[in-house]
Coordinates of C-alpha atoms in Angstrom, one line a residue:
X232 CA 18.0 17.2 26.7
X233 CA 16.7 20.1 28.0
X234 CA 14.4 19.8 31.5
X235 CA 12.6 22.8 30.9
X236 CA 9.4 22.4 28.2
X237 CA 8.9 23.9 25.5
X238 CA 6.6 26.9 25.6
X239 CA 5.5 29.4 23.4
X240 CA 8.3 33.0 22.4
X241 CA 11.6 30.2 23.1
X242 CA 13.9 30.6 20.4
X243 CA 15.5 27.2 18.9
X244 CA 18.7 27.4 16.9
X245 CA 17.3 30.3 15.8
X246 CA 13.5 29.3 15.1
X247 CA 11.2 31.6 17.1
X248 CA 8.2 28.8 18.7
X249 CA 4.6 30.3 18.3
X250 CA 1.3 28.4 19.7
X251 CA 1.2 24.8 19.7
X252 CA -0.9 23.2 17.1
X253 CA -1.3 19.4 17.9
X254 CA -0.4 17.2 20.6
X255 CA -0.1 14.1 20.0
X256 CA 0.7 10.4 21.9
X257 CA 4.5 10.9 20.6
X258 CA 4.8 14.4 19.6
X259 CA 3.5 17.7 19.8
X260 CA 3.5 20.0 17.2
X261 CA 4.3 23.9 17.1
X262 CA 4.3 26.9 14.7
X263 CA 7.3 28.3 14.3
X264 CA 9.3 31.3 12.4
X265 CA 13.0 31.7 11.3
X266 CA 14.3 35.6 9.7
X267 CA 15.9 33.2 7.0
X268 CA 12.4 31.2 6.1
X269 CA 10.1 32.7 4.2
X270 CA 6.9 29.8 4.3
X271 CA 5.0 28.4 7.1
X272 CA 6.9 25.9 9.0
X273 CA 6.0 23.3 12.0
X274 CA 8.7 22.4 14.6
X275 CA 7.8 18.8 16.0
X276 CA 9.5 17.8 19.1
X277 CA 9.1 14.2 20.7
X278 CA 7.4 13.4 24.1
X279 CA 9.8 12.5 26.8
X280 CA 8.8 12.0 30.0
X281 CA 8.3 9.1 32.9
X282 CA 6.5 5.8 31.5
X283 CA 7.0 7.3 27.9
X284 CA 7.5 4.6 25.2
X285 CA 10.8 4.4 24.1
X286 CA 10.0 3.3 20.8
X287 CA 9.0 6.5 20.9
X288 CA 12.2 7.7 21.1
X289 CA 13.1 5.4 18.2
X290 CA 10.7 6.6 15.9
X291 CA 11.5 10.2 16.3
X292 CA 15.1 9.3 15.6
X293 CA 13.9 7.4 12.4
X294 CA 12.6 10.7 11.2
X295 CA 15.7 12.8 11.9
X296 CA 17.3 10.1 9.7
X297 CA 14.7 9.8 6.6
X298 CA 13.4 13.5 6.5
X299 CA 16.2 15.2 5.5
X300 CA 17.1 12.7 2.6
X301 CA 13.1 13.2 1.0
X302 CA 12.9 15.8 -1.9
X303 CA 9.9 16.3 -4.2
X304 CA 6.6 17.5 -3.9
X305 CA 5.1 14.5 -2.8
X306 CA 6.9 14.9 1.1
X307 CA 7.1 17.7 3.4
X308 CA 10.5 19.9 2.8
X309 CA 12.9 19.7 6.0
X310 CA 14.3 22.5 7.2
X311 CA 16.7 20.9 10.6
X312 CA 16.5 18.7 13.0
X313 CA 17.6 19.4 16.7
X314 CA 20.3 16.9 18.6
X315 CA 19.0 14.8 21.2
X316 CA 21.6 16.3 23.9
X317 CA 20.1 19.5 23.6
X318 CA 16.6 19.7 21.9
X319 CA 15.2 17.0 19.8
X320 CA 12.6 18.7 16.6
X321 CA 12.0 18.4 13.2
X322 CA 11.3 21.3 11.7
X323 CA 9.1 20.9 8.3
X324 CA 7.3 23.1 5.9
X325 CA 3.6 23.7 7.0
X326 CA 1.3 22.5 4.7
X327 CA -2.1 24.1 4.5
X328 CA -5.7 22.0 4.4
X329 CA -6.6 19.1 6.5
X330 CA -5.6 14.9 6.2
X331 CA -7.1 12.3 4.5
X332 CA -8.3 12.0 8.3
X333 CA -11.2 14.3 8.0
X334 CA -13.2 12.8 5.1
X335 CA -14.2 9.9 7.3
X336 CA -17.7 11.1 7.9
X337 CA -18.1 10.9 4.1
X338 CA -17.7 7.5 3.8
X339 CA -18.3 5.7 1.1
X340 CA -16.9 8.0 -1.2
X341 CA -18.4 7.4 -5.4
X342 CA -16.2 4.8 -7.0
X343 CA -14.4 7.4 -9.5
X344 CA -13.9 10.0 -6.6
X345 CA -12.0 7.2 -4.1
X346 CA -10.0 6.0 -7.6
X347 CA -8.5 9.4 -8.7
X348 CA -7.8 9.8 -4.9
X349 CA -6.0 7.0 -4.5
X350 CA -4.3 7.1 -7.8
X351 CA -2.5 10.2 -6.3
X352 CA -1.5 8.5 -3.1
X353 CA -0.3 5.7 -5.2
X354 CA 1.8 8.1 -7.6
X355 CA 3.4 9.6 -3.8
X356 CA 4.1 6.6 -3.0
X357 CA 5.7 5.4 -6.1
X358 CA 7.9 8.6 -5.9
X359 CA 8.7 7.9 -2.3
X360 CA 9.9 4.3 -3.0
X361 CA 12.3 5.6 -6.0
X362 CA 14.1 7.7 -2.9
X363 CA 14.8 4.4 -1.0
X364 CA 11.7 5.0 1.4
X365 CA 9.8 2.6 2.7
X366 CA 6.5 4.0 4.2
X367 CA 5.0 1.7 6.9
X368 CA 2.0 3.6 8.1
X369 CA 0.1 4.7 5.1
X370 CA -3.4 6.1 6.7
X371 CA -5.6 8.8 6.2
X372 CA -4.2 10.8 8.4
X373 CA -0.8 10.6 6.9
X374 CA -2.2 12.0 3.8
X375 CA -2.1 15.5 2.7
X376 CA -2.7 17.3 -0.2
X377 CA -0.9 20.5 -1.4
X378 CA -3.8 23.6 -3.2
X379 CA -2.6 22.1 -6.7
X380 CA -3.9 18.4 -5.6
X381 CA -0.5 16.9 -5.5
X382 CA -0.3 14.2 -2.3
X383 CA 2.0 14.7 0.6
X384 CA 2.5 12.0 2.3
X385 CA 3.8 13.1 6.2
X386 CA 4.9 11.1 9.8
X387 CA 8.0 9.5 8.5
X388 CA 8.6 7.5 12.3
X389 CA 7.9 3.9 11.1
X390 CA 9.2 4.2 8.0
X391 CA 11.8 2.3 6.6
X392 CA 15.4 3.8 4.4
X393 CA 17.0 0.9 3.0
X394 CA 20.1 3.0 3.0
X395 CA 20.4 4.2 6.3
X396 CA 19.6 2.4 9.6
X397 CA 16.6 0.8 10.4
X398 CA 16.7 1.7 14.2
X399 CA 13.1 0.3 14.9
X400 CA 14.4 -3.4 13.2
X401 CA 17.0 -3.7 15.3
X402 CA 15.9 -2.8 18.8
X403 CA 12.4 -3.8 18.8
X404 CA 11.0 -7.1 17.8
X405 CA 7.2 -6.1 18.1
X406 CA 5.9 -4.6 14.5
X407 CA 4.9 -1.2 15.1
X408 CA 2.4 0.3 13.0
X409 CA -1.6 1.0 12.6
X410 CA -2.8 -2.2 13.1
X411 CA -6.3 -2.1 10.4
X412 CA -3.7 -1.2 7.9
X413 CA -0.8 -3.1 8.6
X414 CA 0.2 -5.8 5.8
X415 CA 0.4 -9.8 6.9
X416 CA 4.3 -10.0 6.3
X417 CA 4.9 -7.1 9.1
X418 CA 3.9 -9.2 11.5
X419 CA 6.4 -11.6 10.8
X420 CA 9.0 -8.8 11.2
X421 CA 9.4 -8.2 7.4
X422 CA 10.3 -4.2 7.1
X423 CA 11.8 -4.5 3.8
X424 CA 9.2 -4.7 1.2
X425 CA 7.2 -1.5 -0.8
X426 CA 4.8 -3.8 -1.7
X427 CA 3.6 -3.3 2.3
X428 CA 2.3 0.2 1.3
X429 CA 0.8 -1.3 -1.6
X430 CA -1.3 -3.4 1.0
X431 CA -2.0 -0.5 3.4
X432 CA -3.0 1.2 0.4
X433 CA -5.6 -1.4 -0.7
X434 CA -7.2 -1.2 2.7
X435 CA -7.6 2.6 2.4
X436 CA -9.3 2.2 -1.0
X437 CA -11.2 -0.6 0.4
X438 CA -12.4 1.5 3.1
X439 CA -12.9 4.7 0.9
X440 CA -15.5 2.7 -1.3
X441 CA -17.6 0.4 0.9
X442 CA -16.9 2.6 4.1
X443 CA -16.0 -0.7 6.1
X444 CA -12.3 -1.9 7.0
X445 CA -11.6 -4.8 5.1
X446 CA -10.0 -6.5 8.9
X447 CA -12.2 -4.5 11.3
X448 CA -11.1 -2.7 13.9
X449 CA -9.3 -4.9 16.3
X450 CA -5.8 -4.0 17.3
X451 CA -4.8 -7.1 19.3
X452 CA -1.7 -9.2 17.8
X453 CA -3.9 -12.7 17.8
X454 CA -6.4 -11.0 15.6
X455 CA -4.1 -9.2 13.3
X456 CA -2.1 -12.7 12.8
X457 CA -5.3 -14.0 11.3
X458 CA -4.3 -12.0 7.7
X459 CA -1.5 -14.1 7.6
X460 CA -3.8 -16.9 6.6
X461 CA -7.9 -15.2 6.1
X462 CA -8.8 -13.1 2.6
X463 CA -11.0 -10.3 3.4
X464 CA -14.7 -10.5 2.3
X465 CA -14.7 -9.3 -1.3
X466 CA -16.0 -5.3 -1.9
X467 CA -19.0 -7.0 -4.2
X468 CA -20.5 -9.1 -0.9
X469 CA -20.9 -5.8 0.1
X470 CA -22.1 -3.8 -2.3
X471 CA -23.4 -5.2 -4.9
X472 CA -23.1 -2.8 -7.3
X473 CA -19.1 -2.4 -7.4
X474 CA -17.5 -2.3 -10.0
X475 CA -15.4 -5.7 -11.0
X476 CA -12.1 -3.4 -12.3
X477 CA -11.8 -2.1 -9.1
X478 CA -12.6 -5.6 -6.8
X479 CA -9.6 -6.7 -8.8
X480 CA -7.2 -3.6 -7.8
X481 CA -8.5 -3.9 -4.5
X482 CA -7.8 -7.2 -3.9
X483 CA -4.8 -7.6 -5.7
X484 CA -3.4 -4.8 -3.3
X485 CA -4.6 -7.3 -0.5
X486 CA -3.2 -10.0 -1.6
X487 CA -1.3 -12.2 1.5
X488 CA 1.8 -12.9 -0.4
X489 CA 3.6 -9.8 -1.5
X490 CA 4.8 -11.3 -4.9
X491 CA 1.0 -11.6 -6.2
X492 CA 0.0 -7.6 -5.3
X493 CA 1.4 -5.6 -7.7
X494 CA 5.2 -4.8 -8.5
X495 CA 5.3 -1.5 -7.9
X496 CA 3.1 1.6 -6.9
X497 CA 3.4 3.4 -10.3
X498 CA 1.9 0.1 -12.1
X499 CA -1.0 0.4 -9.3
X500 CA -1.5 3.9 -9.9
X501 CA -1.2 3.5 -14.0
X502 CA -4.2 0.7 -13.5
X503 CA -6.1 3.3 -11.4
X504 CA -6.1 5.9 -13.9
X505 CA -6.8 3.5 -17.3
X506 CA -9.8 1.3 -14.9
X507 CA -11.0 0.3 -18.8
X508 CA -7.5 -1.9 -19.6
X509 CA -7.8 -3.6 -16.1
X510 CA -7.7 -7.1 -16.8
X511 CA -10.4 -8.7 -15.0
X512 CA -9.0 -12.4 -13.2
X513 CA -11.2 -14.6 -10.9
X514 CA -10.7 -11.4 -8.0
X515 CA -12.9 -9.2 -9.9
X516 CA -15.7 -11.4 -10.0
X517 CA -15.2 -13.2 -6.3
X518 CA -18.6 -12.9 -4.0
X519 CA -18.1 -15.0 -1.3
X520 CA -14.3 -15.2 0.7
X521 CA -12.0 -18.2 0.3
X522 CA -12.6 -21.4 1.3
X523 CA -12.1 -22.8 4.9
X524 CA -10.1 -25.7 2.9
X525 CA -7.6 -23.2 1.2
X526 CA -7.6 -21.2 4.6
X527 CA -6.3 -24.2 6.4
X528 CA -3.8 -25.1 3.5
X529 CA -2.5 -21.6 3.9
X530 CA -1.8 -22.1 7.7
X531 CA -0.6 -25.3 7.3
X532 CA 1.9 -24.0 4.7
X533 CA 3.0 -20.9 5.9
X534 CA 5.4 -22.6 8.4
X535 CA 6.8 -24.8 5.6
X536 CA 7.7 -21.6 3.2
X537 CA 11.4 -20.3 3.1
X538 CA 11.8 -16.5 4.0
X539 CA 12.1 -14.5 1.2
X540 CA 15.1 -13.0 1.0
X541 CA 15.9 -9.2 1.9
X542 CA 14.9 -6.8 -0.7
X543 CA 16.7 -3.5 -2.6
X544 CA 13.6 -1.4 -3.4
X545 CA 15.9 0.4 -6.0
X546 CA 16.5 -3.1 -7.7
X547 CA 12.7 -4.0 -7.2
X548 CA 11.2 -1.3 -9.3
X549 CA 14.1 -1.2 -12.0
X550 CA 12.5 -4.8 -12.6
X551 CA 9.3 -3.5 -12.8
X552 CA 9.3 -0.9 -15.4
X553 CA 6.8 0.6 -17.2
X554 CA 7.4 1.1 -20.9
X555 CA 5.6 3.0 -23.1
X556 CA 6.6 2.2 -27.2
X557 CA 5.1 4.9 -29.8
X558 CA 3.9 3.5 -32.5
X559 CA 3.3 5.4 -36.0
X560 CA -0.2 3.2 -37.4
X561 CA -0.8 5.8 -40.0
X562 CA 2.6 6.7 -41.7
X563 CA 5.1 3.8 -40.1
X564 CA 6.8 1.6 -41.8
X565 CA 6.2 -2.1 -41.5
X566 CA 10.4 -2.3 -41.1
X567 CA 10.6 0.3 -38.7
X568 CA 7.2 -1.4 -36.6
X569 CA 9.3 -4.3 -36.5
X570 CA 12.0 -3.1 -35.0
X571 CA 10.3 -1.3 -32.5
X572 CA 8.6 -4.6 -31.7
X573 CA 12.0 -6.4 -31.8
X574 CA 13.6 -4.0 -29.2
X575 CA 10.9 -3.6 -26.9
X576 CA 10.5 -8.0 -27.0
X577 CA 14.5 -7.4 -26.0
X578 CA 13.4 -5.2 -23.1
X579 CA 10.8 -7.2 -21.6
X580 CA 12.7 -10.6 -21.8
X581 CA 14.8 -9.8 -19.3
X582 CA 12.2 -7.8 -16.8
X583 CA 8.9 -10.4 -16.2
X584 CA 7.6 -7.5 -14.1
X585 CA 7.5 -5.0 -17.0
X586 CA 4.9 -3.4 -18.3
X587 CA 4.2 -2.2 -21.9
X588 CA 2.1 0.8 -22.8
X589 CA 1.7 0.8 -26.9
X590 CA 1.0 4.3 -27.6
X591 CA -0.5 5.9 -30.7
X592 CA -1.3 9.4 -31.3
X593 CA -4.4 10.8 -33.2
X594 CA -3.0 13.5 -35.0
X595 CA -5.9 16.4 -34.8
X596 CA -5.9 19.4 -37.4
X597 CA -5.1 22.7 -36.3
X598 CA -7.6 24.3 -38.0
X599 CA -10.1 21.4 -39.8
X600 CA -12.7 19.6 -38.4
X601 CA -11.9 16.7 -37.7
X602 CA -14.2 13.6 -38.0
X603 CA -14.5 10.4 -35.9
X604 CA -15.4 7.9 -38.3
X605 CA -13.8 7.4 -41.3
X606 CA -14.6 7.0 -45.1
X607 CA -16.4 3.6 -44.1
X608 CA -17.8 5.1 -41.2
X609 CA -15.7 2.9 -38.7
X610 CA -14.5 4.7 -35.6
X611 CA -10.6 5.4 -36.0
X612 CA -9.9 5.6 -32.3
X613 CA -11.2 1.8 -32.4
X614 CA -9.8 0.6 -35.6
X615 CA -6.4 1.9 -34.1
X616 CA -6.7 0.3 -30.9
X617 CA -7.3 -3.1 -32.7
X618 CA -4.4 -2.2 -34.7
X619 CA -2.1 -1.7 -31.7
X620 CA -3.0 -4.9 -30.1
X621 CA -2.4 -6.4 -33.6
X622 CA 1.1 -4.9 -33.1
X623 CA 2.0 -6.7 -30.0
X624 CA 0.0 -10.1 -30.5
X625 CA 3.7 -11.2 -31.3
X626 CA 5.3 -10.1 -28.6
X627 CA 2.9 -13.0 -26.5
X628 CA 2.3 -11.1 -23.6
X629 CA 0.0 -12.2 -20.2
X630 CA -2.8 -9.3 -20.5
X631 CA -1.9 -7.7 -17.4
X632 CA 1.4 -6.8 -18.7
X633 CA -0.4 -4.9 -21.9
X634 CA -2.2 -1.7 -22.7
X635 CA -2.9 0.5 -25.6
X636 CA -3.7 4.0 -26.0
X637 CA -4.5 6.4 -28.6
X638 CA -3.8 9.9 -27.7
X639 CA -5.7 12.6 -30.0
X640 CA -3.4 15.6 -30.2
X641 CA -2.1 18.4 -32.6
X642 CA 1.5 18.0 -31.3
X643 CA 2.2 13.9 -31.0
X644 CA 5.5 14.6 -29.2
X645 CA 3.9 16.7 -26.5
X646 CA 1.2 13.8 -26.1
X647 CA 3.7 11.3 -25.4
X648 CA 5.5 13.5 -23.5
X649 CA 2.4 14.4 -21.4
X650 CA 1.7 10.5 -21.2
X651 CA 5.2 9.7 -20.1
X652 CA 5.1 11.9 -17.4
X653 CA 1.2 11.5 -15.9
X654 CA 1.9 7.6 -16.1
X655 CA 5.0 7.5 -14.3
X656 CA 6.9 5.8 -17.8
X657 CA 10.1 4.5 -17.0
X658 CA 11.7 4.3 -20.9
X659 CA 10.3 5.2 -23.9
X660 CA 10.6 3.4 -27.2
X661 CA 10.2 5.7 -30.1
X662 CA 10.9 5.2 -33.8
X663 CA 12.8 7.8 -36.5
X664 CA 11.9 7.8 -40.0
X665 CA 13.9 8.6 -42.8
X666 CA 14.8 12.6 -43.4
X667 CA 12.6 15.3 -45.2
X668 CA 12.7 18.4 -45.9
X669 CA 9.9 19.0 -43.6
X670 CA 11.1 17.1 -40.5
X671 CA 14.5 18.6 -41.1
X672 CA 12.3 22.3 -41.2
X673 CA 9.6 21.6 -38.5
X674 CA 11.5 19.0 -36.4
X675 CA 11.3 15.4 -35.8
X676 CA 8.6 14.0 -32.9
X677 CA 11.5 11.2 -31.9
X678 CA 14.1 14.4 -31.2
X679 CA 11.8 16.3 -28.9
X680 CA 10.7 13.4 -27.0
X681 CA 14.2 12.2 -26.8
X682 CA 15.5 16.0 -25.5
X683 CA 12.7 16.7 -23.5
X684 CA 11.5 13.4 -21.3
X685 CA 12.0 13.0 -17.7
X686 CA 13.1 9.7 -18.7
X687 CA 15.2 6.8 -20.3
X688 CA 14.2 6.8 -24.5
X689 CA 15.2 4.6 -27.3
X690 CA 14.9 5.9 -30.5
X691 CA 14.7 3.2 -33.2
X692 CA 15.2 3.1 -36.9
X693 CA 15.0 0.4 -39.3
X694 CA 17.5 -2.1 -39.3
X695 CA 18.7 -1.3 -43.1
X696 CA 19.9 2.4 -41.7
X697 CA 21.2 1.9 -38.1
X698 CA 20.9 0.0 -35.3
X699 CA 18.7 1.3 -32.3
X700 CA 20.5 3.6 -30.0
X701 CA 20.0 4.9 -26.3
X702 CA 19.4 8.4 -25.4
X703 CA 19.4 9.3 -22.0
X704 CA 17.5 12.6 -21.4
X705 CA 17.1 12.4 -17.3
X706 CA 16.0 10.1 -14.7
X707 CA 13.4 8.6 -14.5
X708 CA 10.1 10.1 -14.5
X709 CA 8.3 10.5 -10.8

C-alpha cells in the first residue's frame, strides 16, 4: 500500500481526489471526479496505520467484495475499488441529503410519519436480501434517502453475501456490529439470517416512536447477552397512547427467536403500509414485559436448543411469498372463482410462510359520478370486502397470512399492476373469462397484467376450457 496519505489534487486510477468530507474511526471519505463520470462520486479509503483494528481491514475488504455485486436504487452505485498493494478505495456515487442520523433531535417522530419511514427501509431491505445481502448494521446513520424518497441503504463492511466469502466469519469470533441494534442470535456468531435486519429494524422503529432504545445504551458483551433471554418493555408501558397495530409489528420484529419475527422484509413492509389488516395477537395488547418465570425458562433452554441450521436467503424468501389473487366479485364466474381459489390453496400448501393478498378492483366511471352506497344504501367497498373474505373462508387460513383489498380504479389492470409492484407481490393469480367482442377490441385485464408485471402470474380459466397456465413476464417484483 502506498506510505504516502492521501491528500487533496492526487489522481487515483484516474479519479482526481477533491476535499475530504468525513473522517471516520475506519475510513475517511473524499470527493472525487473522473473525465468519464458524469455524477457526484465519494472515494472511501480505509484507515491504516499503527494500533489500527484489523477488523478494520476486514470490513473494508467485505465491501470491495459486496459493493460491486449491489444494483438497484435502493444501494449506492459502484464505480471501482482500488487493490490493497497499491491503494485500497471504494469509489461510490454521492448521494445528496443527510442520514437517518440527523433526525435524532426529533424524536419521537408521529406514529404514521415513523411507519411510512420505515416501510421504505423495509422495502430496501427486502430488495437487498433478493441480491444475496445480508445487512448487519442497519442504523440511522446507514440510511439515506435519494430527492424522489427512495431508501439507500450505505456502509456495506459488516454485511454478509451468502455467495461470496464471509471474511469477518472466518477470522474473527467476536460479533461486530452496533451493539443497541444488534439481534440476540449475532451474539452467538449467527451471520446468516435476514431476519437479523428485521430485528435491527424493529429497534429503529421502536426508537423512532417512543424516542427510547428498546435495550438502552450499553455496549458491553454481558449486557448485550441479556436479549438472548430479556423481551424489551412493551412501546404501550411507555406511551400509553400507541397504537396496538404497531406494538405488534414492533415486537414481532423483536422477537428473540428469528422464526417468530417475520419471514421476510417485504411481508414487514406490506404490514406497514396496510396497519388496518394487522392482525392483532397477545403483542399488541402486552403492558408489562415477560415474566421472570418465562425469562428463566428461556435461559435455562437456550443451552438445550439445537443450532439452526445455515440459511440460503434466496431459498428463505422464495418460501415466503407474497401472493396477490384478483378476484372479479362483480362479473366472475362462480366456476372461474373456484378455480382461482383451487390454484392459489395449491400455492400456499406447499409455502406455510406465504402470504395471500385477495384483490378486487372497484371499477370507477370515466365520466359518471360514481356513488358509494348502493341501491340499498350499503357501502360497496364494505360489502366487497366481506365478499372477499367470504372467498377465502375455504382456503382456512391463520389471519396473519390473509388480506383483502379493494382497489377503486378506471383501469383494473393498471390497479393491480400498481398494487403488485408498491407491495412487493411475488406471483400473481388472475382469472380469464370467456371471449367477446369487446375484450377481443379493448383488451383483456388478465393479458396486460400478464405482459406487463415485474413478476411471476398465473392466469386461470375455468376448468371446463383449460387448465391454469404459467406466464412468466420478469422477475420478481423489488
Amino acid at each position: 500500500m502506498l506510505k504516502s496519505p492521501v491528500r487533496t489534487g492526487a489522481v487515483i486510477d484516474g479519479f482526481a481526489v477533491g476535499d475530504c468530507v468525513h473522517a471516520g474511526g475506519m475510513a475517511t471519505l473524499w470527493s472525487v471526479t473522473h473525465p468519464d463520470i458524469d455524477r457526484p462520486l465519494l472515494m472511501k479509503i480505509p484507515r491504516v496505520a499503527e494500533g489500527e483494528d484489523p477488523a478494520a481491514i476486514v470490513s473494508f475488504e467485505m465491501e470491495q467484495l459486496i459493493l460491486p455485486k449491489l444494483s438497484g436504487s435502493h444501494v449506492p452505485a459502484c464505480f471501482g475499488v482500488g487493490d490493497f498493494a497499491h491503494q485500497a478505495y471504494v469509489v461510490i456515487e454521492r448521494i445528496a441529503g443527510e442520514t437517518l442520523y440527523k433526525r435524532l433531535p426529533e424524536l419521537p417522530l408521529p406514529y404514521e410519519e415513523a411507519r411510512g419511514l420505515v416501510a421504505g427501509i423495509a422495502t430496501a431491505l427486502a430488495d437487498l436480501h433478493k441480491q444475496h445481502v445480508i445487512h448487519h448494521d442497519i442504523k440511522p446513520s446507514s440510511i439515506m434517502f435519494r430527492p424522489a424518497g427512495e431508501v439507500v441503504l450505505i456502509d456495506y463492511g459488516l454485511s454478509c453475501h451468502r455467495r461470496l466469502p464471509d471474511l469477518l466469519q472466518e477470522e474473527f469470533r467476536v460479533p461486530y456490529g452496533t451493539a443497541p441494534y444488534m439481534a440476540p442470535e449475532r451474539l452467538t456468531g449467527l451471520r446468516n439470517d435476514p431476519r437479523s435486519d428485521l430485528f435491527s429494524l424493529g429497534v429503529l422503529l421502536y426508537f423512532f416512536t417512543t424516542g427510547v432504545r428498546p435495550f438502552g445504551e450499553s455496549e458491553t458483551l454481558r449486557s448485550m447477552q441479556r436479549r438472548l433471554w430479556r423481551d424489551p418493555y412493551p412501546p404501550r408501558q411507555l406511551k400509553a397512547d400507541y397504537p396496538p397495530w404497531l406494538q405488534e409489528i414492533v415486537l414481532r420484529c423483536l422477537e428473540i427467536e428469528p422464526k417468530r419475527r417475520y419471514p421476510t422484509a417485504a411481508q414487514l413492509a406490506f404490514d406497514l403500509s396496510h396497519p388496518d389488516q394487522v392482525r392483532l395477537t397477545a403483542r399488541a395488547h402486552k403492558v408489562k414485559r415477560d415474566s421472570i418465570m418465562t425469562v428463566w425458562q428461556r435461559r435455562l433452554n437456550r443451552g438445550l436448543a439445537p443450532p439452526e441450521p445455515a440459511a440460503d436467503v434466496a431459498a428463505q424468501i422464495a418460501s415466503s411469498p407474497i401472493v396477490a389473487v384478483a378476484i372479479d366479485i362483480a362479473e366472475g364466474t362462480e366456476e372461474l372463482n373456484g378455480a382461482l381459489r383451487l390454484a392459489a390453496a395449491r400455492i400456499l400448501a406447499t409455502l406455510p410462510a406465504a402470504r395471500l393478498a385477495c384483490v378486487n378492483v372497484l371499477k370507477l366511471g370515466r365520466v359518471t359520478v360514481d356513488r358509494s352506497l348502493d341501491e340499498h344504501g350499503n357501502s360497496k367497498h364494505i360489502d366487497r370486502m366481506v365478499q372477499l373474505r367470504h372467498w377465502a373462508s375455504p382456503l382456512k387460513l391463520d389471519a396473519d397470512r390473509l388480506t383483502v383489498h379493494v382497489l377503486e380504479a378506471i383501469d383494473p389492470a393498471s390497479a393491480i399492476l400498481e398494487f403488485a409492484g408498491v407491495n412487493q407481490v411475488d406471483h400473481i393469480l388472475i382469472g380469464a373469462r370467456q371471449d367477446s367482442i369487446l375484450r377481443t377490441l379493448l383488451g383483456s385485464v388478465s393479458a396486460k397484467v400478464a405482459s406487463e408485471a415485474n413478476c411471476t402470474v398465473t392466469v386461470v380459466r375455468p376448468p371446463r376450457l383449460a387448465a391454469p397456465s404459467e406466464v412468466r413476464s420478469g422477475e420478481a417484483a423489488s
